[in-house]
Short mmCIF file of C-alpha atoms and ligand atoms in Angstrom, two decimals:
data_model
loop_
_atom_site.label_atom_id
_atom_site.label_comp_id
_atom_site.label_asym_id
_atom_site.label_seq_id
_atom_site.Cartn_x
_atom_site.Cartn_y
_atom_site.Cartn_z
CA MET L 8 20.05 38.56 -11.74
CA ILE L 9 24.06 38.46 -11.77
CA ARG L 10 23.91 37.05 -8.43
CA ARG L 11 21.10 34.47 -9.48
CA PRO L 12 24.37 31.86 -10.25
CA ALA L 13 26.17 31.69 -7.23
CA VAL L 14 23.15 31.43 -4.77
CA VAL L 15 22.22 28.52 -7.13
CA LEU L 16 25.73 27.18 -6.90
CA LEU L 17 26.04 27.81 -3.17
CA ALA L 18 22.72 25.95 -2.72
CA LEU L 19 24.03 23.50 -4.65
CA LEU L 20 27.34 23.15 -2.76
CA LEU L 21 25.23 23.16 0.69
CA SER L 22 23.03 19.99 -0.11
CA ALA L 23 26.30 17.99 -1.34
CA CYS L 24 27.69 18.84 2.01
CA GLY L 25 23.99 17.21 3.75
CA ARG L 26 21.62 18.88 4.73
CA SER L 27 22.06 21.28 7.90
CA GLU L 28 21.32 19.78 11.50
CA PRO L 29 19.14 21.90 14.03
CA ASP L 30 20.89 23.00 17.05
CA ASP L 31 19.53 21.48 19.51
CA GLY L 32 21.93 17.81 20.61
CA LYS L 33 20.28 15.28 18.82
CA VAL L 34 20.44 13.13 16.30
CA HIS L 35 17.52 13.88 13.76
CA VAL L 36 16.53 10.63 11.65
CA ARG L 37 14.14 12.04 8.79
CA PHE L 38 12.01 10.40 6.65
CA LEU L 39 8.97 10.37 4.10
CA ALA L 40 5.82 9.09 4.99
CA ALA L 41 1.67 8.63 4.20
CA PRO L 42 -0.85 11.03 6.47
CA ASP L 43 -0.88 9.62 9.76
CA VAL L 44 -3.61 8.41 9.72
CA GLY L 45 -5.39 7.48 13.15
CA GLY L 46 -1.47 9.04 14.24
CA PHE L 47 0.06 5.94 15.54
CA ALA L 48 2.91 7.26 14.03
CA LYS L 49 3.42 10.02 15.56
CA ALA L 50 2.11 7.94 18.89
CA ILE L 51 4.89 5.61 18.28
CA ILE L 52 7.75 7.84 18.09
CA GLU L 53 6.34 9.99 20.87
CA ARG L 54 7.81 6.81 22.69
CA LEU L 55 11.24 6.18 20.80
CA GLU L 56 12.21 10.04 21.61
CA LYS L 57 11.37 9.07 25.79
CA ASP L 58 13.66 5.95 25.33
CA HIS L 59 16.71 7.13 23.57
CA PRO L 60 16.70 11.41 24.20
CA GLY L 61 19.69 11.67 21.89
CA VAL L 62 17.58 10.92 18.91
CA LYS L 63 14.19 12.86 17.17
CA VAL L 64 12.69 11.43 14.36
CA ASP L 65 11.07 13.56 11.86
CA MET L 66 8.42 12.27 9.60
CA ILE L 67 7.38 14.11 6.69
CA GLU L 68 4.06 13.69 5.62
CA GLY L 69 3.90 13.45 2.16
CA PRO L 70 1.23 12.99 -0.34
CA ALA L 71 -1.51 9.91 0.17
CA ALA L 72 -0.35 8.62 -3.30
CA GLY L 73 2.42 6.22 -2.96
CA ASP L 74 4.18 6.80 -6.12
CA ALA L 75 4.30 10.08 -5.55
CA ARG L 76 6.40 9.60 -2.25
CA GLU L 77 8.57 7.09 -4.79
CA ASN L 78 9.25 9.50 -7.12
CA MET L 79 10.35 11.82 -3.46
CA TYR L 80 12.63 9.56 -2.57
CA SER L 81 13.68 8.48 -6.19
CA THR L 82 14.62 12.06 -7.15
CA ALA L 83 16.43 13.09 -3.91
CA PHE L 84 18.37 9.68 -3.60
CA MET L 85 18.94 9.91 -7.79
CA GLY L 86 21.10 13.44 -6.69
CA LYS L 87 22.84 11.19 -3.91
CA GLU L 88 21.30 13.45 -1.32
CA ASP L 89 20.79 12.56 2.31
CA SER L 90 17.33 14.58 2.40
CA TYR L 91 16.21 10.85 3.91
CA ASP L 92 17.60 8.21 6.29
CA LEU L 93 15.34 6.14 5.89
CA ALA L 94 13.11 5.27 3.63
CA TYR L 95 9.34 4.04 3.98
CA VAL L 96 9.18 1.56 1.42
CA ASP L 97 6.11 0.16 -0.21
CA VAL L 98 6.77 -3.53 -0.66
CA ALA L 99 6.51 -2.82 -4.63
CA TRP L 100 8.92 -0.08 -4.39
CA VAL L 101 12.42 -2.35 -2.96
CA PRO L 102 13.61 -3.87 -6.61
CA LYS L 103 14.02 -0.66 -7.95
CA PHE L 104 15.21 0.97 -4.54
CA ALA L 105 17.86 -2.38 -3.93
CA ALA L 106 19.03 -2.30 -7.51
CA GLN L 107 19.64 1.60 -8.00
CA GLY L 108 22.00 0.71 -4.90
CA TRP L 109 20.00 3.46 -2.70
CA LEU L 110 19.24 1.23 0.40
CA MET L 111 21.46 -0.49 3.04
CA PRO L 112 21.93 -4.01 3.38
CA LEU L 113 20.60 -5.10 6.71
CA ASP L 114 21.94 -9.23 6.52
CA ALA L 115 24.49 -8.07 9.01
CA LEU L 116 22.42 -6.00 11.49
CA ILE L 117 19.67 -9.00 12.19
CA PRO L 118 20.01 -12.29 13.90
CA PRO L 119 18.70 -14.96 11.23
CA LYS L 120 16.64 -16.46 14.27
CA GLU L 121 15.09 -12.56 14.73
CA LEU L 122 14.45 -12.17 11.24
CA GLY L 123 12.02 -15.62 11.32
CA GLU L 124 9.45 -13.81 13.24
CA PHE L 125 8.60 -12.08 10.49
CA LEU L 126 5.99 -13.01 7.95
CA PRO L 127 8.14 -15.12 5.21
CA GLY L 128 6.04 -12.94 1.98
CA ASP L 129 6.43 -9.51 4.03
CA LEU L 130 10.39 -10.76 4.13
CA GLU L 131 11.04 -12.06 0.83
CA GLY L 132 9.13 -9.23 -0.47
CA SER L 133 12.06 -7.26 1.92
CA ARG L 134 15.42 -9.39 -0.55
CA TYR L 135 16.53 -7.92 -3.63
CA GLU L 136 18.94 -10.97 -5.29
CA GLY L 137 19.54 -12.49 -1.45
CA LYS L 138 20.06 -9.59 0.43
CA LEU L 139 17.63 -7.76 3.02
CA TYR L 140 16.78 -4.04 2.08
CA ARG L 141 13.99 -3.83 4.61
CA LEU L 142 12.42 -4.49 7.69
CA PRO L 143 9.08 -5.51 7.42
CA VAL L 144 6.54 -3.26 9.59
CA GLN L 145 3.17 -3.80 8.25
CA SER L 146 1.73 -6.64 5.93
CA ASP L 147 -1.19 -5.32 4.01
CA GLY L 148 -3.61 -7.59 2.03
CA GLY L 149 -6.53 -6.41 0.09
CA MET L 150 -9.46 -7.52 0.64
CA LEU L 151 -13.84 -6.98 0.07
CA TYR L 152 -16.03 -5.12 2.99
CA TYR L 153 -19.43 -5.72 2.79
CA ARG L 154 -22.70 -4.47 4.91
CA LYS L 155 -23.98 -7.06 6.48
CA ASP L 156 -27.11 -5.23 8.27
CA LEU L 157 -28.23 -4.39 3.97
CA LEU L 158 -27.20 -7.95 2.52
CA ALA L 159 -29.61 -9.84 5.67
CA GLU L 160 -32.01 -6.89 4.99
CA LYS L 161 -32.24 -8.56 1.93
CA GLY L 162 -31.56 -11.67 2.75
CA LEU L 163 -28.49 -12.27 0.60
CA PRO L 164 -25.57 -14.48 1.24
CA VAL L 165 -22.24 -12.97 1.26
CA PRO L 166 -20.80 -12.87 -2.59
CA ARG L 167 -17.98 -14.83 -3.39
CA THR L 168 -17.93 -14.26 -7.54
CA TRP L 169 -18.08 -11.57 -9.33
CA GLU L 170 -21.27 -12.16 -10.58
CA GLU L 171 -22.81 -12.98 -7.30
CA LEU L 172 -20.85 -9.52 -6.40
CA VAL L 173 -22.75 -7.81 -9.11
CA ALA L 174 -26.33 -9.16 -8.22
CA ALA L 175 -26.18 -8.29 -4.55
CA ALA L 176 -25.27 -4.69 -5.42
CA LYS L 177 -28.12 -4.64 -7.42
CA LYS L 178 -31.02 -5.68 -4.90
CA THR L 179 -29.27 -3.22 -2.53
CA ARG L 180 -27.89 -0.08 -4.04
CA THR L 181 -30.57 2.31 -3.83
CA PRO L 182 -30.40 6.18 -5.57
CA GLU L 183 -28.10 7.28 -2.08
CA VAL L 184 -26.08 3.95 -1.76
CA ALA L 185 -24.11 2.78 -4.30
CA GLY L 186 -23.55 -1.01 -4.75
CA PHE L 187 -19.01 -1.44 -4.86
CA VAL L 188 -16.75 0.85 -4.90
CA PHE L 189 -12.85 0.89 -5.10
CA GLN L 190 -9.81 2.70 -5.77
CA GLY L 191 -10.40 3.57 -9.29
CA LYS L 192 -8.09 6.81 -9.52
CA GLN L 193 -4.67 6.36 -11.81
CA TYR L 194 -2.07 5.61 -9.38
CA GLU L 195 -0.34 2.60 -7.90
CA GLY L 196 -3.73 1.60 -6.08
CA LEU L 197 -6.09 0.75 -8.87
CA VAL L 198 -3.40 -2.08 -10.15
CA CYS L 199 -3.44 -3.29 -6.80
CA VAL L 200 -7.09 -3.59 -7.47
CA PHE L 201 -6.85 -5.07 -10.73
CA MET L 202 -4.44 -7.06 -10.30
CA GLU L 203 -6.44 -8.96 -7.38
CA LEU L 204 -9.77 -9.37 -9.91
CA VAL L 205 -6.93 -10.58 -13.02
CA TRP L 206 -5.95 -13.31 -10.44
CA GLY L 207 -9.38 -14.19 -9.46
CA PHE L 208 -10.15 -14.39 -13.11
CA GLY L 209 -7.37 -16.82 -13.33
CA GLY L 210 -5.10 -14.36 -15.28
CA ASP L 211 -1.84 -13.37 -14.54
CA LEU L 212 0.80 -10.17 -15.29
CA LEU L 213 3.79 -11.54 -15.49
CA ASP L 214 4.18 -15.37 -15.33
CA PRO L 215 7.01 -17.22 -13.21
CA GLY L 216 8.92 -17.51 -17.02
CA GLY L 217 8.80 -13.60 -17.33
CA ALA L 218 6.16 -13.54 -20.03
CA VAL L 219 3.74 -11.00 -19.84
CA ARG L 220 0.31 -11.91 -20.37
CA ILE L 221 -2.00 -9.16 -19.12
CA ASP L 222 -3.39 -8.88 -22.42
CA GLU L 223 -4.89 -12.26 -22.20
CA ALA L 224 -8.61 -13.45 -22.07
CA PRO L 225 -8.86 -13.41 -18.01
CA ALA L 226 -7.48 -9.60 -17.91
CA VAL L 227 -9.69 -8.89 -20.27
CA ALA L 228 -12.30 -9.82 -18.59
CA ALA L 229 -11.52 -8.93 -15.40
CA LEU L 230 -11.15 -5.50 -16.78
CA THR L 231 -14.53 -5.63 -18.78
CA ALA L 232 -15.85 -6.50 -15.79
CA LEU L 233 -14.98 -3.70 -13.97
CA VAL L 234 -15.90 -1.07 -16.81
CA ASP L 235 -19.17 -2.86 -16.70
CA GLY L 236 -19.89 -2.20 -13.20
CA ILE L 237 -19.49 1.30 -14.26
CA HIS L 238 -21.02 1.80 -17.63
CA ALA L 239 -23.74 -1.23 -17.95
CA ASP L 240 -24.34 -2.98 -14.67
CA LYS L 241 -23.78 0.87 -13.01
CA ILE L 242 -23.27 -1.06 -9.75
CA ILE L 243 -20.47 1.51 -9.65
CA PRO L 244 -20.21 5.37 -9.03
CA GLN L 245 -18.18 7.44 -11.33
CA ALA L 246 -16.48 8.79 -8.30
CA VAL L 247 -15.09 6.22 -8.24
CA LEU L 248 -12.31 7.60 -10.85
CA THR L 249 -11.01 9.53 -8.04
CA TYR L 250 -10.63 7.72 -5.28
CA GLN L 251 -7.91 6.65 -3.25
CA GLU L 252 -7.84 4.26 -0.13
CA GLU L 253 -9.16 7.35 1.90
CA GLU L 254 -12.08 8.54 -0.50
CA THR L 255 -12.96 5.13 -0.61
CA ARG L 256 -13.34 4.51 3.04
CA ASN L 257 -14.77 7.11 3.29
CA ALA L 258 -17.72 7.02 1.36
CA PHE L 259 -18.31 3.37 2.56
CA GLN L 260 -17.88 5.18 6.07
CA GLU L 261 -20.40 7.62 5.14
CA GLY L 262 -23.04 4.70 4.37
CA ARG L 263 -22.92 5.29 0.65
CA ALA L 264 -22.13 1.87 -0.85
CA VAL L 265 -22.72 -2.01 0.24
CA PHE L 266 -19.27 -3.65 -1.29
CA MET L 267 -15.76 -2.28 -0.70
CA ARG L 268 -12.74 -3.20 -2.03
CA ASN L 269 -10.20 -1.72 0.33
CA TRP L 270 -6.68 -2.52 3.16
CA PRO L 271 -7.35 -3.83 6.47
CA TYR L 272 -6.23 -0.43 8.14
CA ALA L 273 -10.03 0.83 7.05
CA TRP L 274 -11.17 -1.72 9.62
CA ASN L 275 -10.40 -0.09 12.59
CA LEU L 276 -11.41 3.49 11.63
CA MET L 277 -14.94 2.53 10.31
CA GLN L 278 -15.54 0.93 13.97
CA LYS L 279 -15.30 4.07 15.78
CA GLU L 280 -17.23 5.64 17.43
CA GLY L 281 -19.21 8.09 15.44
CA SER L 282 -18.77 5.54 12.42
CA ARG L 283 -22.35 5.10 10.71
CA VAL L 284 -21.11 1.85 9.46
CA ARG L 285 -19.97 0.72 12.87
CA GLY L 286 -21.26 -2.83 13.83
CA LYS L 287 -22.44 -3.43 10.30
CA ILE L 288 -19.64 -4.61 8.69
CA GLY L 289 -18.08 -7.86 7.64
CA ILE L 290 -14.64 -8.41 5.39
CA VAL L 291 -14.20 -11.63 3.00
CA PRO L 292 -11.53 -12.65 0.70
CA MET L 293 -12.65 -10.32 -2.43
CA VAL L 294 -14.70 -11.78 -5.49
CA ALA L 295 -12.74 -14.30 -7.74
CA GLY L 296 -14.09 -14.48 -11.78
CA PRO L 297 -15.69 -17.54 -13.07
CA GLY L 298 -13.93 -20.96 -12.19
CA GLY L 299 -11.59 -19.00 -10.22
CA LYS L 300 -9.52 -18.46 -7.00
CA PRO L 301 -10.10 -15.54 -4.72
CA ALA L 302 -6.70 -13.19 -4.46
CA ALA L 303 -5.50 -10.39 -2.12
CA THR L 304 -3.07 -7.99 -3.27
CA LEU L 305 0.33 -8.45 -0.60
CA GLY L 306 0.86 -4.53 0.09
CA GLY L 307 3.23 -3.79 3.02
CA TRP L 308 5.69 -1.37 3.82
CA GLY L 309 8.46 -1.41 6.85
CA PHE L 310 11.99 0.65 6.83
CA ALA L 311 14.62 1.12 4.86
CA VAL L 312 17.78 2.92 5.54
CA SER L 313 19.38 4.80 3.11
CA ALA L 314 22.93 4.57 1.41
CA PHE L 315 23.45 8.22 1.55
CA SER L 316 22.48 8.35 5.39
CA ARG L 317 25.07 10.03 7.65
CA ARG L 318 23.24 8.31 10.60
CA PRO L 319 22.86 4.95 9.48
CA LYS L 320 23.17 3.70 13.07
CA GLU L 321 20.21 6.32 14.54
CA ALA L 322 18.57 5.42 11.44
CA PHE L 323 18.64 1.31 11.85
CA LEU L 324 18.01 1.98 15.32
CA VAL L 325 14.42 3.91 14.58
CA ALA L 326 14.41 1.09 12.01
CA GLU L 327 14.19 -1.13 13.93
CA TYR L 328 12.28 0.31 16.99
CA PHE L 329 8.83 0.76 14.20
CA ALA L 330 9.86 -2.96 14.22
CA SER L 331 9.49 -4.04 17.27
CA ALA L 332 7.02 -6.65 19.00
CA GLU L 333 5.66 -3.45 20.80
CA SER L 334 5.37 -0.44 18.32
CA GLN L 335 3.39 -3.43 15.57
CA LYS L 336 1.22 -4.01 18.24
CA LEU L 337 0.41 -0.41 19.14
CA ALA L 338 0.21 0.34 15.20
CA PHE L 339 -2.65 -2.44 15.26
CA LEU L 340 -4.50 -1.34 17.99
CA LYS L 341 -4.57 2.65 17.51
CA GLY L 342 -4.23 2.57 13.14
CA GLY L 343 -5.50 -1.15 12.30
CA ILE L 344 -2.03 -1.34 10.73
CA LEU L 345 -1.05 -5.13 10.04
CA PRO L 346 1.53 -6.46 12.22
CA SER L 347 4.26 -8.17 9.67
CA ARG L 348 5.42 -10.26 13.17
CA LYS L 349 3.57 -13.54 13.22
CA ALA L 350 3.84 -13.68 17.40
CA LEU L 351 1.36 -10.95 17.36
CA TYR L 352 -1.88 -13.06 15.30
CA ALA L 353 -1.66 -15.11 18.02
CA ASP L 354 -1.66 -12.09 20.79
CA PRO L 355 -4.64 -12.20 23.32
CA GLU L 356 -4.84 -8.38 23.38
CA VAL L 357 -4.72 -8.27 19.48
CA LEU L 358 -7.40 -10.72 19.37
CA LYS L 359 -9.38 -9.61 22.33
CA ALA L 360 -9.09 -5.77 20.34
CA ALA L 361 -9.53 -7.51 16.89
CA PRO L 362 -12.44 -9.84 16.37
CA HIS L 363 -11.93 -9.88 12.48
CA MET L 364 -8.45 -11.25 13.32
CA LYS L 365 -9.31 -15.06 11.47
CA ALA L 366 -10.65 -13.48 8.79
CA LEU L 367 -7.77 -11.34 8.02
CA GLY L 368 -5.84 -14.52 8.17
CA ARG L 369 -7.94 -16.08 5.52
CA VAL L 370 -7.29 -12.90 3.39
CA LEU L 371 -3.41 -12.90 3.76
CA ALA L 372 -3.16 -16.72 3.40
CA GLY L 373 -4.38 -15.90 -0.48
CA ALA L 374 -2.17 -12.52 -0.84
CA ARG L 375 -0.21 -12.58 -3.99
CA PRO L 376 2.46 -10.04 -4.47
CA ARG L 377 3.34 -7.38 -7.87
CA PRO L 378 5.76 -8.29 -9.87
CA THR L 379 9.39 -8.22 -8.25
CA HIS L 380 11.20 -6.07 -10.73
CA PRO L 381 13.36 -3.38 -10.75
CA ARG L 382 11.36 -1.23 -13.48
CA TRP L 383 7.85 -2.77 -11.25
CA PRO L 384 7.29 1.44 -11.42
CA ARG L 385 7.00 2.06 -15.12
CA MET L 386 5.26 -1.49 -15.57
CA SER L 387 2.56 -0.05 -13.30
CA ASP L 388 2.97 3.30 -14.83
CA ALA L 389 1.50 1.87 -17.80
CA LEU L 390 -0.86 -0.42 -16.84
CA GLN L 391 -2.31 2.72 -14.81
CA MET L 392 -2.70 4.57 -17.18
CA HIS L 393 -4.45 1.51 -19.82
CA VAL L 394 -6.84 0.52 -17.09
CA SER L 395 -7.71 3.96 -16.16
CA ALA L 396 -8.22 4.79 -19.48
CA ALA L 397 -10.37 1.75 -20.41
CA LEU L 398 -12.42 2.80 -17.11
CA SER L 399 -13.36 6.12 -18.74
CA ARG L 400 -14.36 4.94 -21.58
CA GLN L 401 -11.50 5.53 -23.99
CA GLU L 402 -10.09 2.31 -24.94
CA SER L 403 -11.88 -0.93 -25.01
CA PRO L 404 -10.61 -3.34 -22.65
CA ALA L 405 -8.70 -5.55 -24.95
CA GLU L 406 -6.82 -2.29 -26.29
CA ALA L 407 -6.32 -0.88 -23.19
CA LEU L 408 -4.34 -4.76 -22.26
CA ARG L 409 -2.31 -5.34 -25.47
CA ALA L 410 -1.08 -1.19 -25.91
CA ALA L 411 0.38 -2.02 -21.68
CA ALA L 412 1.75 -4.89 -22.29
CA VAL L 413 3.79 -4.17 -25.41
CA GLU L 414 4.88 -0.74 -23.20
CA ILE L 415 5.10 -3.82 -20.23
CA ARG L 416 7.44 -5.86 -22.81
CA ALA L 417 9.82 -3.29 -23.28
CA ALA L 418 10.34 -2.33 -19.52
CA ALA L 419 10.57 -5.87 -18.92
CA ALA L 420 13.24 -6.39 -21.72
CA ARG L 421 15.54 -3.52 -20.91
C1 LIG K 16 -1.39 -0.31 0.37
C2 LIG K 16 -0.19 -1.34 0.29
C3 LIG K 16 0.78 -0.58 -1.28
C4 LIG K 16 0.60 -0.41 -2.37
C5 LIG K 16 -0.36 0.60 -1.78
C6 LIG K 16 -1.38 1.09 -3.20
O1 LIG K 16 -0.90 1.10 1.26
O2 LIG K 16 0.08 -1.79 0.94
O3 LIG K 16 1.98 -2.32 -1.50
O4 LIG K 16 1.39 -0.38 -3.05
O5 LIG K 16 -1.64 0.48 -0.90
O6 LIG K 16 -2.13 2.83 -3.34
#
């Protein structure tokens, strides 16, 4: 009992001095990432460690939900800890992390000519107040996957509107095969799905002037569509309320749904040998509402160097290695991870392996960023909570979005 405070103090002192280095003569660069589905990150690390024998990459595979990893990074950085040398950051976290002073500006380290090789949306999403804080290594955009075979059996065209999606789902679903699945759990992924529909129905969250519009009619119509999809039309199984990306992919890949909203990574995994939907799937932009235009939420990931790292040089080397054309090609071929480098979209090897590249290009062309605001995580939390409450019918769509708007306005005004 008496000794406990001393132990705590010692632990605090040790953490203040930085983490202890393994005694192998190598510089260890550490970061937290999502589970390495498909094993592409480990393959890149293996190459890197061969090319740079003095560097060891410690990738910690954290929880699948990005929000949980955002919390873990935030806790470490708030304490100015050097637990992570790199932050593998979602495009949605850049403003917060940069505004807090947790990331090193990278402008001086990269020649402008090289920056021109990245997709403009990914670069834009890596900047905050004019400075570059992240090297994009993955581009992302949400889309609609569909079962070609099941639509063809009924002579149905690929839907372009929500109404057509509901109609097609009703005609193709069976007791075993649901109409439509998506990421419906209360987390960042749900907001990404919801925003696609809000934009597709002609609404917005924060308009360019900074006004919060998420309680307006188009957003309410979008949320009503999802709620009705579950409870009235019954084209969406209740189970989606527990789905993140992988649960959604598994349901679709096991043949348990006609339509799925997901990110590009799911394609390669579903085309592998043994997949029940191999050769039977297509992708199109997400459906739109009446008179609206289809939209995709811009996602994407990249490496930022922690302002608290004691190995920033090696950390940047790892970031550059992951962002290189060779690594991105490997990530695409092995993991279906969309490149952030323009040239790879015309690379013959990539095109040969990816007949869906053209369709992906169409999706990305319509990709829109979530609001770039330093308090985005807080805004997103509010939206997640109320959209989720509407999906489980604890709040009506209008009530849910009114409540979310109040909280988002408060976060925007702080
Ligand atoms: C994808 C996107 C990311 C988004 C996340 C939500 O990983 O790239 O931007 O926040 O999904 O689950």
